[in-house]
C-alpha cells in the first residue's frame, strides 16, 4: 500500500543537510501537487544543541544525537545521510537492515568493497536507494543525455570534464574535513569533486575501459581551526585519462587548486556528428555544435548554438517559478530529491542507485591504484 506521507530522517545537518531539508520542504512549490507529502521527521547531529537549533529554525519535530534512535523509529520511512564520507557505510547498512529506504550523499562509501556490499544489501531487501549525484538532474545535463541518445553527436570520440574549486590555494585557510583523509577517505578531492565528474562521464559517455591517474598536493602544510600546522594527507587535485569501452578517450580534472574558480563544473563532449559544451557557472544553457550542417560558402551556418534549458525540467518539474525561469545550483538537488521520493512512493527503482554509485567507487579505487603504481590500469567488468 502506498503511503501518502513520507517521513524523512536526516542524519547530519551541515551544508548538505540544510540543502536536503530545503529540497524536501519546497517540493510542492517546484513540482506542484504531488501524489505524496514529504516531511522531515527528525534530525541527528553530534550536538543536541545543534539538533535543537535545526528543529527550531526549520520546523522539525524531533532533535536527536543518536542515529540509531532515528533509524529504528517506526514512523520514519527514509534515512537521508549527510555525514562525512567514512560514516556513510555503517549508517546506510543499519538503515537498510532496519527496512528503511536510503538517500545518501556522494561518495557512497570510501571503498568499493563497502559500496558493493550496500548495493547488494539494498537490492536483496527490495528497498529504494539513491546516491546524490545531483548534477545528473540539471536540465542541461538531461538535455545533453537526450541529444546523445538521439544520435546527434554520433560516435563519441573525445571528452574533457573538469570540476574546479579554489579552496586549497591558501595554505593559511583553515582546513576542513574534506581535506582530511581520516574523515573524507584517502581520495581527497577525487572523492569530493571527482566522484561527480566520473558519474557524469559514465552517464554521458559510457562505461570505462582504462584509467591512468595522477594526484597533486601543492601545499604540504595547512592550518587547523586552532592555528596549528597540519600536514596535508589527501590529494588537493586529481587528474585522470580515461578510455571508454566504445573507444572514446577523455581527460578528467578534479582540483581545488584553481585560482578564480567558484563551483566550476564543466564538460565538453566531441562526437563524429557534433559536440556539446556546458558550464555550471552558466547552468541555463547547453551549447550544441552540429557538424552535419554545411560549412560552405564562407562557413555556412555552422557554429555552437546555445540551447536554452532553463527551467524546462521533465514532468512534474518546471512548475515553479516557471519553465522559462533561470535555474541555479539547487535545481539539481530538488530534482534529485523528487525523483527519489517519487520512486519510494511508487515502489520503483531510483537512479543513480547504489549499484551505479558502487561502479563510480570502483573507478575511483582503480584511479587511486593507478596513481600509486604510476601506470595505466584496465577496468574489469
Tab-separated table of C-alpha atoms in Angstrom:
chain	number	residue	atom	x	y	z
A	1	UNK	CA	0.000	0.000	0.000
A	2	UNK	CA	1.361	3.390	-0.987
A	3	UNK	CA	1.905	5.837	1.857
A	4	UNK	CA	0.575	9.315	1.204
A	5	UNK	CA	3.007	10.827	3.702
A	6	UNK	CA	6.723	10.053	3.594
A	7	UNK	CA	8.726	10.910	6.699
A	8	UNK	CA	12.433	11.530	6.202
A	9	UNK	CA	15.050	11.395	8.927
A	10	UNK	CA	18.140	13.474	8.188
A	11	UNK	CA	21.456	12.385	9.694
A	12	UNK	CA	23.994	15.209	9.609
A	13	UNK	CA	22.949	18.833	9.280
A	14	UNK	CA	25.857	20.734	7.807
A	15	UNK	CA	25.682	22.389	4.401
A	16	UNK	CA	24.282	19.320	2.668
A	17	UNK	CA	21.810	18.519	5.429
A	18	UNK	CA	20.381	22.013	5.069
A	19	UNK	CA	20.316	21.621	1.289
A	20	UNK	CA	18.364	18.358	1.524
A	21	UNK	CA	15.988	19.887	4.076
A	22	UNK	CA	15.359	22.793	1.717
A	23	UNK	CA	14.619	20.384	-1.124
A	24	UNK	CA	12.163	18.368	0.963
A	25	UNK	CA	10.305	21.383	2.318
A	26	UNK	CA	9.995	23.191	-1.024
A	27	UNK	CA	8.969	20.265	-3.262
A	28	UNK	CA	5.319	21.447	-3.566
A	29	UNK	CA	6.447	24.862	-4.848
A	30	UNK	CA	8.605	23.472	-7.630
A	31	UNK	CA	6.615	20.369	-8.591
A	32	UNK	CA	3.032	21.338	-7.825
A	33	UNK	CA	0.621	18.802	-6.389
A	34	UNK	CA	2.490	15.536	-5.901
A	35	UNK	CA	0.826	12.198	-5.056
A	36	UNK	CA	2.718	12.155	-1.763
A	37	UNK	CA	3.554	14.591	1.012
A	38	UNK	CA	7.161	14.631	2.203
A	39	UNK	CA	8.061	15.851	5.645
A	40	UNK	CA	11.165	15.810	7.826
A	41	UNK	CA	10.508	13.614	10.838
A	42	UNK	CA	13.726	14.240	12.747
A	43	UNK	CA	17.339	15.304	12.580
A	44	UNK	CA	20.513	13.877	14.110
A	45	UNK	CA	23.776	15.725	14.775
A	46	UNK	CA	26.592	15.138	17.251
A	47	UNK	CA	25.388	18.083	19.344
A	48	UNK	CA	21.953	18.164	20.946
A	49	UNK	CA	22.060	21.960	20.832
A	50	UNK	CA	22.743	21.913	17.087
A	51	UNK	CA	19.927	19.424	16.525
A	52	UNK	CA	17.544	21.547	18.599
A	53	UNK	CA	18.565	24.707	16.748
A	54	UNK	CA	17.892	22.998	13.417
A	55	UNK	CA	14.494	21.833	14.608
A	56	UNK	CA	13.560	25.276	15.894
A	57	UNK	CA	14.730	27.028	12.733
A	58	UNK	CA	13.214	24.662	10.160
A	59	UNK	CA	10.167	23.323	11.984
A	60	UNK	CA	11.447	19.781	12.501
A	61	UNK	CA	9.730	17.903	15.367
A	62	UNK	CA	12.493	15.623	16.655
A	63	UNK	CA	16.054	16.579	17.703
A	64	UNK	CA	18.453	13.687	18.369
A	65	UNK	CA	22.131	12.855	18.766
A	66	UNK	CA	21.971	9.070	18.326
A	67	UNK	CA	21.309	7.950	14.743
A	68	UNK	CA	20.038	4.576	15.956
A	69	UNK	CA	17.049	6.298	17.569
A	70	UNK	CA	16.086	7.765	14.189
A	71	UNK	CA	16.864	4.650	12.161
A	72	UNK	CA	14.754	2.454	14.446
A	73	UNK	CA	11.851	4.903	14.679
A	74	UNK	CA	8.840	3.108	13.098
A	75	UNK	CA	7.446	6.445	11.926
A	76	UNK	CA	10.476	7.167	9.714
A	77	UNK	CA	10.310	5.871	6.117
A	78	UNK	CA	13.540	7.261	4.675
A	79	UNK	CA	17.016	7.818	6.081
A	80	UNK	CA	18.844	10.706	4.422
A	81	UNK	CA	22.619	10.539	5.057
A	82	UNK	CA	24.537	13.840	5.023
A	83	UNK	CA	27.537	12.935	7.164
A	84	UNK	CA	31.258	12.771	6.231
A	85	UNK	CA	32.290	10.055	3.770
A	86	UNK	CA	33.737	7.477	6.157
A	87	UNK	CA	30.459	7.362	8.140
A	88	UNK	CA	28.172	6.527	5.206
A	89	UNK	CA	28.716	2.774	5.184
A	90	UNK	CA	27.753	1.986	8.780
A	91	UNK	CA	24.746	4.299	8.762
A	92	UNK	CA	23.422	3.085	5.417
A	93	UNK	CA	23.871	-0.559	6.387
A	94	UNK	CA	21.964	-0.101	9.643
A	95	UNK	CA	19.202	1.775	7.841
A	96	UNK	CA	18.800	-0.905	5.167
A	97	UNK	CA	18.750	-3.669	7.778
A	98	UNK	CA	16.051	-1.698	9.595
A	99	UNK	CA	13.952	-1.666	6.419
A	100	UNK	CA	14.416	1.997	5.571
A	101	UNK	CA	14.786	3.452	2.098
A	102	UNK	CA	18.111	5.304	1.889
A	103	UNK	CA	19.146	8.550	0.225
A	104	UNK	CA	22.898	9.057	0.626
A	105	UNK	CA	25.295	11.844	-0.246
A	106	UNK	CA	28.209	11.004	-2.511
A	107	UNK	CA	30.528	9.203	-2.454
A	108	UNK	CA	28.518	6.234	-1.256
A	109	UNK	CA	31.499	4.868	0.712
A	110	UNK	CA	35.256	5.206	0.967
A	111	UNK	CA	35.999	1.829	-0.698
A	112	UNK	CA	34.445	-0.217	-3.475
A	113	UNK	CA	34.010	-3.288	-1.252
A	114	UNK	CA	31.775	-1.363	1.142
A	115	UNK	CA	29.796	0.275	-1.684
A	116	UNK	CA	29.240	-3.081	-3.394
A	117	UNK	CA	28.004	-4.603	-0.136
A	118	UNK	CA	25.470	-1.799	0.312
A	119	UNK	CA	24.278	-2.129	-3.289
A	120	UNK	CA	23.738	-5.869	-2.865
A	121	UNK	CA	22.038	-5.423	0.508
A	122	UNK	CA	19.642	-2.769	-0.822
A	123	UNK	CA	18.766	-4.991	-3.786
A	124	UNK	CA	18.192	-8.066	-1.632
A	125	UNK	CA	15.927	-6.105	0.701
A	126	UNK	CA	13.928	-4.546	-2.137
A	127	UNK	CA	14.486	-1.047	-0.762
A	128	UNK	CA	14.685	2.139	-2.785
A	129	UNK	CA	18.177	3.580	-2.709
A	130	UNK	CA	19.822	6.552	-4.374
A	131	UNK	CA	23.135	8.381	-4.278
A	132	UNK	CA	23.133	12.154	-4.585
A	133	UNK	CA	24.863	12.790	-7.888
A	134	UNK	CA	22.741	15.886	-8.199
A	135	UNK	CA	24.380	17.233	-11.361
A	136	UNK	CA	22.730	14.439	-13.366
A	137	UNK	CA	19.439	16.184	-12.713
A	138	UNK	CA	20.328	19.611	-14.103
A	139	UNK	CA	18.126	20.476	-17.072
A	140	UNK	CA	21.152	20.987	-19.334
A	141	UNK	CA	22.584	17.577	-18.433
A	142	UNK	CA	19.212	15.933	-19.062
A	143	UNK	CA	19.106	17.642	-22.475
A	144	UNK	CA	22.678	16.525	-23.196
A	145	UNK	CA	21.701	12.914	-22.499
A	146	UNK	CA	18.725	13.286	-24.859
A	147	UNK	CA	20.885	14.628	-27.695
A	148	UNK	CA	23.377	11.791	-27.238
A	149	UNK	CA	20.569	9.204	-27.202
A	150	UNK	CA	19.115	10.750	-30.374
A	151	UNK	CA	22.450	10.235	-32.120
A	152	UNK	CA	23.059	13.942	-32.646
A	153	UNK	CA	26.717	13.552	-31.638
A	154	UNK	CA	27.230	10.241	-33.395
A	155	UNK	CA	30.050	8.111	-32.047
A	156	UNK	CA	31.743	9.906	-29.141
A	157	UNK	CA	35.445	10.379	-29.819
A	158	UNK	CA	36.762	12.625	-27.068
A	159	UNK	CA	35.629	14.350	-23.878
A	160	UNK	CA	37.069	16.771	-21.370
A	161	UNK	CA	35.475	17.174	-17.933
A	162	UNK	CA	36.540	19.371	-15.041
A	163	UNK	CA	35.322	20.200	-11.552
A	164	UNK	CA	37.304	23.123	-10.202
A	165	UNK	CA	37.374	24.904	-6.829
A	166	UNK	CA	39.866	27.327	-5.292
A	167	UNK	CA	39.571	26.163	-1.686
A	168	UNK	CA	43.124	24.788	-1.268
A	169	UNK	CA	45.230	27.566	-2.783
A	170	UNK	CA	45.603	29.454	0.509
A	171	UNK	CA	47.754	27.444	2.970
A	172	UNK	CA	46.620	29.697	5.823
A	173	UNK	CA	42.956	28.907	5.257
A	174	UNK	CA	41.525	26.590	7.917
A	175	UNK	CA	41.499	23.012	6.687
A	176	UNK	CA	38.147	21.205	6.578
A	177	UNK	CA	37.194	17.545	6.848
A	178	UNK	CA	37.087	17.187	3.057
A	179	UNK	CA	40.852	17.730	3.031
A	180	UNK	CA	41.482	15.184	5.781
A	181	UNK	CA	41.816	11.572	4.584
A	182	UNK	CA	40.949	10.310	8.076
A	183	UNK	CA	37.422	11.655	7.540
A	184	UNK	CA	36.898	12.007	3.790
A	185	UNK	CA	38.844	8.908	2.770
A	186	UNK	CA	42.195	8.741	1.062
A	187	UNK	CA	40.797	10.037	-2.219
A	188	UNK	CA	40.514	13.623	-1.001
A	189	UNK	CA	39.360	15.783	-3.910
A	190	UNK	CA	38.827	12.634	-6.003
A	191	UNK	CA	36.040	11.551	-3.659
A	192	UNK	CA	34.650	15.073	-3.254
A	193	UNK	CA	34.645	16.573	-6.748
A	194	UNK	CA	35.969	13.684	-8.808
A	195	UNK	CA	33.046	11.413	-7.966
A	196	UNK	CA	30.670	13.922	-9.565
A	197	UNK	CA	32.721	14.140	-12.763
A	198	UNK	CA	33.223	10.376	-13.027
A	199	UNK	CA	29.486	9.855	-12.653
A	200	UNK	CA	28.815	12.340	-15.461
A	201	UNK	CA	31.470	10.724	-17.634
A	202	UNK	CA	29.774	7.325	-17.269
A	203	UNK	CA	26.267	8.803	-17.587
A	204	UNK	CA	27.059	10.720	-20.781
A	205	UNK	CA	29.967	8.831	-22.396
A	206	UNK	CA	29.624	5.210	-21.314
A	207	UNK	CA	31.438	2.609	-19.243
A	208	UNK	CA	35.156	2.953	-18.675
A	209	UNK	CA	37.818	0.620	-20.113
A	210	UNK	CA	41.045	2.017	-18.642
A	211	UNK	CA	42.325	4.743	-16.312
A	212	UNK	CA	45.667	6.468	-15.957
A	213	UNK	CA	45.749	8.826	-12.992
A	214	UNK	CA	47.942	11.207	-11.056
A	215	UNK	CA	47.427	13.271	-7.904
A	216	UNK	CA	48.814	16.561	-6.621
A	217	UNK	CA	49.376	18.162	-3.235
A	218	UNK	CA	50.505	21.736	-3.754
A	219	UNK	CA	50.706	22.715	-0.091
A	220	UNK	CA	52.166	20.197	2.331
A	221	UNK	CA	51.066	22.256	5.330
A	222	UNK	CA	47.741	23.919	6.098
A	223	UNK	CA	46.268	25.482	9.232
A	224	UNK	CA	43.791	23.962	11.669
A	225	UNK	CA	40.979	25.899	13.340
A	226	UNK	CA	43.285	26.451	16.323
A	227	UNK	CA	46.032	27.891	14.125
A	228	UNK	CA	48.306	24.856	14.314
A	229	UNK	CA	50.171	23.458	11.321
A	230	UNK	CA	48.525	20.418	9.767
A	231	UNK	CA	50.199	18.068	7.301
A	232	UNK	CA	48.151	17.551	4.157
A	233	UNK	CA	47.258	13.870	3.777
A	234	UNK	CA	44.790	13.847	0.881
A	235	UNK	CA	45.101	14.959	-2.768
A	236	UNK	CA	44.228	18.568	-3.498
A	237	UNK	CA	43.989	17.843	-7.230
A	238	UNK	CA	43.475	14.650	-9.196
A	239	UNK	CA	43.924	14.065	-12.924
A	240	UNK	CA	42.673	11.102	-14.940
A	241	UNK	CA	42.904	9.987	-18.547
A	242	UNK	CA	40.110	7.556	-19.404
A	243	UNK	CA	39.210	5.354	-22.319
A	244	UNK	CA	35.696	4.005	-22.722
A	245	UNK	CA	34.517	0.623	-23.936
A	246	UNK	CA	33.174	2.363	-27.048
A	247	UNK	CA	36.619	3.732	-27.946
A	248	UNK	CA	36.411	7.328	-26.732
A	249	UNK	CA	39.235	8.970	-24.779
A	250	UNK	CA	38.936	11.775	-22.275
A	251	UNK	CA	40.532	13.827	-19.548
A	252	UNK	CA	39.013	14.385	-16.124
A	253	UNK	CA	40.301	17.006	-13.712
A	254	UNK	CA	39.151	17.416	-10.115
A	255	UNK	CA	41.038	20.271	-8.479
A	256	UNK	CA	40.846	22.655	-5.552
A	257	UNK	CA	43.970	24.448	-6.765
A	258	UNK	CA	42.368	26.638	-9.437
A	259	UNK	CA	42.570	30.373	-8.783
A	260	UNK	CA	39.398	32.207	-9.772
A	261	UNK	CA	37.180	29.139	-9.650
A	262	UNK	CA	33.975	29.076	-7.611
A	263	UNK	CA	31.961	25.932	-8.343
A	264	UNK	CA	33.186	25.335	-11.869
A	265	UNK	CA	31.848	22.056	-13.236
A	266	UNK	CA	32.481	21.922	-16.971
A	267	UNK	CA	32.319	19.356	-19.712
A	268	UNK	CA	32.895	19.173	-23.451
A	269	UNK	CA	31.982	16.072	-25.444
A	270	UNK	CA	33.069	15.660	-29.071
A	271	UNK	CA	31.497	13.188	-31.499
A	272	UNK	CA	31.608	12.424	-35.205
A	273	UNK	CA	28.404	14.373	-35.881
A	274	UNK	CA	28.544	17.116	-33.270
A	275	UNK	CA	29.675	18.250	-29.848
A	276	UNK	CA	28.376	19.601	-26.530
A	277	UNK	CA	29.699	22.112	-24.014
A	278	UNK	CA	28.404	23.026	-20.555
A	279	UNK	CA	29.428	25.081	-17.529
A	280	UNK	CA	27.726	25.007	-14.139
A	281	UNK	CA	28.528	28.703	-13.819
A	282	UNK	CA	26.188	29.229	-16.803
A	283	UNK	CA	23.667	26.499	-15.954
A	284	UNK	CA	20.782	27.729	-18.078
A	285	UNK	CA	22.402	26.856	-21.393
A	286	UNK	CA	23.790	23.814	-23.149
A	287	UNK	CA	25.953	24.529	-26.186
A	288	UNK	CA	25.494	22.241	-29.188
A	289	UNK	CA	27.578	22.126	-32.367
A	290	UNK	CA	26.027	20.340	-35.354
A	291	UNK	CA	28.839	19.144	-37.595
A	292	UNK	CA	26.356	17.923	-40.219
A	293	UNK	CA	25.403	21.493	-41.128
A	294	UNK	CA	27.109	22.847	-44.254
A	295	UNK	CA	30.230	24.953	-43.849
A	296	UNK	CA	30.052	26.446	-47.330
A	297	UNK	CA	30.215	29.081	-48.545
A	298	UNK	CA	32.193	31.095	-46.004
A	299	UNK	CA	31.387	28.787	-43.122
A	300	UNK	CA	27.698	28.352	-43.885
A	301	UNK	CA	25.686	28.308	-40.646
A	302	UNK	CA	27.992	26.129	-38.597
A	303	UNK	CA	28.737	27.155	-35.032
A	304	UNK	CA	27.780	26.452	-31.452
A	305	UNK	CA	24.123	27.049	-30.631
A	306	UNK	CA	23.024	27.939	-27.112
A	307	UNK	CA	20.095	25.715	-26.194
A	308	UNK	CA	18.022	27.395	-23.507
A	309	UNK	CA	17.397	24.650	-20.976
A	310	UNK	CA	16.478	26.968	-18.062
A	311	UNK	CA	13.551	25.579	-16.029
A	312	UNK	CA	12.332	23.122	-18.667
A	313	UNK	CA	12.577	20.076	-16.442
A	314	UNK	CA	10.784	16.781	-17.144
A	315	UNK	CA	7.337	16.463	-15.588
A	316	UNK	CA	6.379	17.048	-12.881
A	317	UNK	CA	9.172	19.641	-12.722
A	318	UNK	CA	9.130	23.116	-14.202
A	319	UNK	CA	6.053	24.283	-12.318
A	320	UNK	CA	7.740	26.948	-10.202
A	321	UNK	CA	8.891	29.573	-10.680
A	322	UNK	CA	8.303	28.950	-14.438
A	323	UNK	CA	9.679	26.833	-17.300
A	324	UNK	CA	11.467	29.897	-18.674
A	325	UNK	CA	12.916	30.967	-15.335
A	326	UNK	CA	16.690	30.628	-14.842
A	327	UNK	CA	17.939	27.712	-12.775
A	328	UNK	CA	20.650	27.516	-10.148
A	329	UNK	CA	22.791	25.047	-8.187
A	330	UNK	CA	19.856	23.994	-6.011
A	331	UNK	CA	17.884	22.786	-9.018
A	332	UNK	CA	19.851	19.552	-9.259
A	333	UNK	CA	19.194	18.776	-5.597
A	334	UNK	CA	15.473	19.498	-5.944
A	335	UNK	CA	15.180	17.255	-8.996
A	336	UNK	CA	17.232	14.526	-7.317
A	337	UNK	CA	15.108	14.546	-4.162
A	338	UNK	CA	11.836	14.494	-6.091
A	339	UNK	CA	12.934	11.603	-8.289
A	340	UNK	CA	13.989	9.609	-5.228
A	341	UNK	CA	10.820	10.218	-3.214
A	342	UNK	CA	8.660	9.521	-6.258
A	343	UNK	CA	10.401	6.136	-6.543
A	344	UNK	CA	9.787	5.474	-2.842
A	345	UNK	CA	6.099	6.334	-3.250
A	346	UNK	CA	5.626	4.127	-6.320
A	347	UNK	CA	7.980	1.372	-5.143
A	348	UNK	CA	10.146	1.649	-8.254
A	349	UNK	CA	13.895	1.880	-8.776
A	350	UNK	CA	15.655	5.229	-8.408
A	351	UNK	CA	18.654	6.412	-10.404
A	352	UNK	CA	21.517	6.725	-9.834
A	353	UNK	CA	21.177	3.885	-7.323
A	354	UNK	CA	23.798	2.321	-5.067
A	355	UNK	CA	24.849	-0.007	-7.864
A	356	UNK	CA	25.723	2.999	-10.035
A	357	UNK	CA	27.498	4.605	-7.081
A	358	UNK	CA	29.442	1.397	-6.436
A	359	UNK	CA	30.650	1.484	-10.036
A	360	UNK	CA	31.880	5.057	-9.563
A	361	UNK	CA	33.517	3.942	-6.305
A	362	UNK	CA	35.254	1.141	-8.197
A	363	UNK	CA	36.544	3.608	-10.799
A	364	UNK	CA	37.916	5.797	-8.008
A	365	UNK	CA	39.642	2.804	-6.423
A	366	UNK	CA	41.234	1.972	-9.796
A	367	UNK	CA	42.292	5.619	-10.197
A	368	UNK	CA	43.930	5.610	-6.762
A	369	UNK	CA	45.829	2.424	-7.598
A	370	UNK	CA	46.900	3.889	-10.924
A	371	UNK	CA	48.253	6.948	-9.105
A	372	UNK	CA	50.080	4.811	-6.542
A	373	UNK	CA	51.554	2.417	-9.111
A	374	UNK	CA	52.277	5.043	-11.755
A	375	UNK	CA	50.707	3.143	-14.633
A	376	UNK	CA	47.559	2.753	-16.672
A	377	UNK	CA	45.147	0.149	-15.316
A	378	UNK	CA	42.428	-1.761	-17.109
A	379	UNK	CA	38.934	-1.573	-15.640
A	380	UNK	CA	37.446	-5.012	-15.062
A	381	UNK	CA	33.805	-5.730	-15.998
